[in-house]
PDB file of C-alpha atoms in Angstrom:
ATOM      1  CA  MET A   1     -35.897 -25.362  18.860  1.00  0.00           C
ATOM      2  CA  VAL A   2     -36.456 -25.562  15.155  1.00  0.00           C
ATOM      3  CA  PHE A   3     -33.825 -25.350  12.610  1.00  0.00           C
ATOM      4  CA  ASN A   4     -33.239 -22.010  10.604  1.00  0.00           C
ATOM      5  CA  PRO A   5     -30.824 -22.358   7.601  1.00  0.00           C
ATOM      6  CA  SER A   6     -30.333 -18.746   7.915  1.00  0.00           C
ATOM      7  CA  ARG A   7     -29.254 -19.177  11.740  1.00  0.00           C
ATOM      8  CA  ALA A   8     -27.398 -21.571  10.337  1.00  0.00           C
ATOM      9  CA  VAL A   9     -25.071 -19.973   7.685  1.00  0.00           C
ATOM     10  CA  ARG A  10     -24.535 -17.193  10.222  1.00  0.00           C
ATOM     11  CA  ALA A  11     -23.169 -19.262  12.520  1.00  0.00           C
ATOM     12  CA  LEU A  12     -20.255 -20.680   9.966  1.00  0.00           C
ATOM     13  CA  VAL A  13     -19.729 -17.330   8.663  1.00  0.00           C
ATOM     14  CA  VAL A  14     -18.990 -16.005  12.419  1.00  0.00           C
ATOM     15  CA  VAL A  15     -17.237 -19.791  13.334  1.00  0.00           C
ATOM     16  CA  LEU A  16     -14.739 -19.117   9.807  1.00  0.00           C
ATOM     17  CA  SER A  17     -14.247 -15.374  10.333  1.00  0.00           C
ATOM     18  CA  LEU A  18     -12.491 -16.509  13.707  1.00  0.00           C
ATOM     19  CA  ALA A  19     -10.614 -19.349  12.881  1.00  0.00           C
ATOM     20  CA  ALA A  20      -9.221 -16.406   9.927  1.00  0.00           C
ATOM     21  CA  ALA A  21      -8.606 -14.004  12.495  1.00  0.00           C
ATOM     22  CA  PRO A  22      -5.506 -15.086  13.164  1.00  0.00           C
ATOM     23  CA  ALA A  23      -3.774 -15.202   9.752  1.00  0.00           C
ATOM     24  CA  ALA A  24      -4.482 -11.760   9.022  1.00  0.00           C
ATOM     25  CA  LEU A  25      -2.507 -10.430  12.846  1.00  0.00           C
ATOM     26  CA  ALA A  26       0.308 -12.431  11.538  1.00  0.00           C
ATOM     27  CA  HIS A  27       1.652  -9.570   9.444  1.00  0.00           C
ATOM     28  CA  ALA A  28       4.822  -6.874  11.343  1.00  0.00           C
ATOM     29  CA  HIS A  29       2.634  -3.661  11.360  1.00  0.00           C
ATOM     30  CA  LEU A  30       4.666  -0.856  11.802  1.00  0.00           C
ATOM     31  CA  LYS A  31       3.599   0.439  15.366  1.00  0.00           C
ATOM     32  CA  HIS A  32       6.197   3.004  16.122  1.00  0.00           C
ATOM     33  CA  GLN A  33       9.066   4.716  14.494  1.00  0.00           C
ATOM     34  CA  TYR A  34      11.891   7.319  14.959  1.00  0.00           C
ATOM     35  CA  PRO A  35      11.448   9.906  13.772  1.00  0.00           C
ATOM     36  CA  ALA A  36       8.470   9.536  14.022  1.00  0.00           C
ATOM     37  CA  ALA A  37       5.602  10.150  11.489  1.00  0.00           C
ATOM     38  CA  ASP A  38       4.891  13.376  10.307  1.00  0.00           C
ATOM     39  CA  ALA A  39       7.791  14.484  12.502  1.00  0.00           C
ATOM     40  CA  VAL A  40       9.983  17.736  12.935  1.00  0.00           C
ATOM     41  CA  VAL A  41      13.153  17.042  14.262  1.00  0.00           C
ATOM     42  CA  ASP A  42      15.900  19.779  14.885  1.00  0.00           C
ATOM     43  CA  ALA A  43      18.680  17.119  14.453  1.00  0.00           C
ATOM     44  CA  ALA A  44      19.387  15.012  11.589  1.00  0.00           C
ATOM     45  CA  PRO A  45      19.207  11.624  12.811  1.00  0.00           C
ATOM     46  CA  GLN A  46      21.687   9.175  11.890  1.00  0.00           C
ATOM     47  CA  ALA A  47      19.976   5.928  11.478  1.00  0.00           C
ATOM     48  CA  LEU A  48      16.063   5.453  11.407  1.00  0.00           C
ATOM     49  CA  THR A  49      14.838   2.897  13.393  1.00  0.00           C
ATOM     50  CA  LEU A  50      11.411   1.140  12.954  1.00  0.00           C
ATOM     51  CA  ASN A  51       9.701  -0.861  15.142  1.00  0.00           C
ATOM     52  CA  PHE A  52       7.031  -3.684  14.253  1.00  0.00           C
ATOM     53  CA  SER A  53       4.510  -5.666  16.021  1.00  0.00           C
ATOM     54  CA  GLU A  54       6.714  -9.104  15.690  1.00  0.00           C
ATOM     55  CA  GLY A  55       9.767 -10.130  14.541  1.00  0.00           C
ATOM     56  CA  ILE A  56      11.181  -9.051  11.287  1.00  0.00           C
ATOM     57  CA  GLU A  57      13.368 -11.199   9.032  1.00  0.00           C
ATOM     58  CA  PRO A  58      16.467  -8.369   7.693  1.00  0.00           C
ATOM     59  CA  LYS A  59      17.826  -9.971   5.008  1.00  0.00           C
ATOM     60  CA  PHE A  60      14.287  -9.649   3.399  1.00  0.00           C
ATOM     61  CA  SER A  61      13.932  -6.282   4.345  1.00  0.00           C
ATOM     62  CA  GLY A  62      14.440  -2.474   3.210  1.00  0.00           C
ATOM     63  CA  VAL A  63      14.336   0.938   3.721  1.00  0.00           C
ATOM     64  CA  THR A  64      14.444   3.566   1.056  1.00  0.00           C
ATOM     65  CA  ILE A  65      14.106   7.156   1.957  1.00  0.00           C
ATOM     66  CA  THR A  66      13.552  10.074  -0.790  1.00  0.00           C
ATOM     67  CA  GLY A  67      14.357  14.125   0.139  1.00  0.00           C
ATOM     68  CA  ASP A  68      11.458  16.301  -1.377  1.00  0.00           C
ATOM     69  CA  LYS A  69      13.336  16.613  -4.611  1.00  0.00           C
ATOM     70  CA  GLN A  70      12.995  12.812  -4.943  1.00  0.00           C
ATOM     71  CA  GLN A  71      16.848  12.785  -4.242  1.00  0.00           C
ATOM     72  CA  VAL A  72      17.581   9.110  -2.711  1.00  0.00           C
ATOM     73  CA  VAL A  73      19.359   9.115   0.394  1.00  0.00           C
ATOM     74  CA  ASN A  74      22.140   6.012   0.420  1.00  0.00           C
ATOM     75  CA  VAL A  75      21.536   4.013   3.796  1.00  0.00           C
ATOM     76  CA  GLY A  76      23.453   0.969   5.097  1.00  0.00           C
ATOM     77  CA  ALA A  77      22.269  -2.364   5.288  1.00  0.00           C
ATOM     78  CA  VAL A  78      19.415  -2.866   7.415  1.00  0.00           C
ATOM     79  CA  LYS A  79      20.073  -5.236  10.885  1.00  0.00           C
ATOM     80  CA  ARG A  80      17.635  -6.047  13.526  1.00  0.00           C
ATOM     81  CA  ALA A  81      18.602  -4.875  16.790  1.00  0.00           C
ATOM     82  CA  GLU A  82      21.132  -7.346  18.951  1.00  0.00           C
ATOM     83  CA  ASN A  83      18.169  -7.557  21.881  1.00  0.00           C
ATOM     84  CA  ASP A  84      15.135  -6.626  20.085  1.00  0.00           C
ATOM     85  CA  LYS A  85      13.991  -9.287  16.833  1.00  0.00           C
ATOM     86  CA  THR A  86      10.927  -6.776  15.944  1.00  0.00           C
ATOM     87  CA  GLN A  87      13.152  -3.463  15.527  1.00  0.00           C
ATOM     88  CA  LEU A  88      14.842  -2.463  12.292  1.00  0.00           C
ATOM     89  CA  ILE A  89      17.672  -0.081  12.628  1.00  0.00           C
ATOM     90  CA  VAL A  90      18.932   1.828   8.932  1.00  0.00           C
ATOM     91  CA  PRO A  91      22.019   3.131   9.195  1.00  0.00           C
ATOM     92  CA  LEU A  92      21.852   6.733   7.108  1.00  0.00           C
ATOM     93  CA  GLU A  93      25.384   6.550   4.875  1.00  0.00           C
ATOM     94  CA  GLN A  94      25.032  10.815   4.680  1.00  0.00           C
ATOM     95  CA  SER A  95      23.751  13.691   6.712  1.00  0.00           C
ATOM     96  CA  LEU A  96      20.264  14.962   6.408  1.00  0.00           C
ATOM     97  CA  THR A  97      19.955  18.432   4.935  1.00  0.00           C
ATOM     98  CA  PRO A  98      17.257  20.549   6.146  1.00  0.00           C
ATOM     99  CA  GLY A  99      13.844  19.277   4.242  1.00  0.00           C
ATOM    100  CA  ALA A 100      10.927  16.812   4.078  1.00  0.00           C
ATOM    101  CA  TYR A 101      11.927  13.095   3.732  1.00  0.00           C
ATOM    102  CA  GLU A 102       9.700   9.901   2.372  1.00  0.00           C
ATOM    103  CA  VAL A 103      10.317   6.525   4.065  1.00  0.00           C
ATOM    104  CA  GLU A 104       9.072   3.670   1.902  1.00  0.00           C
ATOM    105  CA  TRP A 105       9.677   0.447   3.849  1.00  0.00           C
ATOM    106  CA  HIS A 106       9.072  -3.286   3.364  1.00  0.00           C
ATOM    107  CA  VAL A 107       9.154  -6.033   5.829  1.00  0.00           C
ATOM    108  CA  VAL A 108       9.127  -9.586   6.158  1.00  0.00           C
ATOM    109  CA  SER A 109       7.780 -11.305   9.032  1.00  0.00           C
ATOM    110  CA  VAL A 110       9.806 -14.323  10.932  1.00  0.00           C
ATOM    111  CA  ASP A 111       6.548 -16.396   9.828  1.00  0.00           C
ATOM    112  CA  GLY A 112       7.003 -15.673   6.017  1.00  0.00           C
ATOM    113  CA  HIS A 113       4.266 -12.672   6.007  1.00  0.00           C
ATOM    114  CA  LYS A 114       5.077  -9.731   3.696  1.00  0.00           C
ATOM    115  CA  THR A 115       4.397  -5.980   4.305  1.00  0.00           C
ATOM    116  CA  LYS A 116       5.216  -2.480   3.378  1.00  0.00           C
ATOM    117  CA  GLY A 117       4.250   1.216   4.044  1.00  0.00           C
ATOM    118  CA  ASN A 118       5.456   4.429   4.307  1.00  0.00           C
ATOM    119  CA  TYR A 119       5.637   7.279   6.192  1.00  0.00           C
ATOM    120  CA  ARG A 120       7.009  11.141   5.883  1.00  0.00           C
ATOM    121  CA  PHE A 121       9.045  13.563   8.362  1.00  0.00           C
ATOM    122  CA  SER A 122      11.066  16.680   8.160  1.00  0.00           C
ATOM    123  CA  VAL A 123      14.447  17.726   9.416  1.00  0.00           C
ATOM    124  CA  LYS A 124      14.912  21.633  10.755  1.00  0.00           C
TER     125      LYS A 124
END
């Protein structure tokens, strides 16, 4: 077999890509939530539940909820579910009135990686 520099470079790129892949998967990504993204719920929830792809650190995580008129909804201290390190519970300190809401979240996973995101839902 003849040595081909371009083939060697391609092989090196593949090896480096595979080595970097586990680091990219180490971030906690939002898997599902209640109320669900883009959902319209009949009754206002008393808490939000966010489920992530890996364990999260509640001390370094938080959620902000704003209504359709940019009013901030007061939330209690976020906490992790007792039996599930991937589930973040966000108690609401006030009842949500009918309207649209945006949830902005940020978490730190147990391995120290930070992620953030947002989604919307509505209350009838």
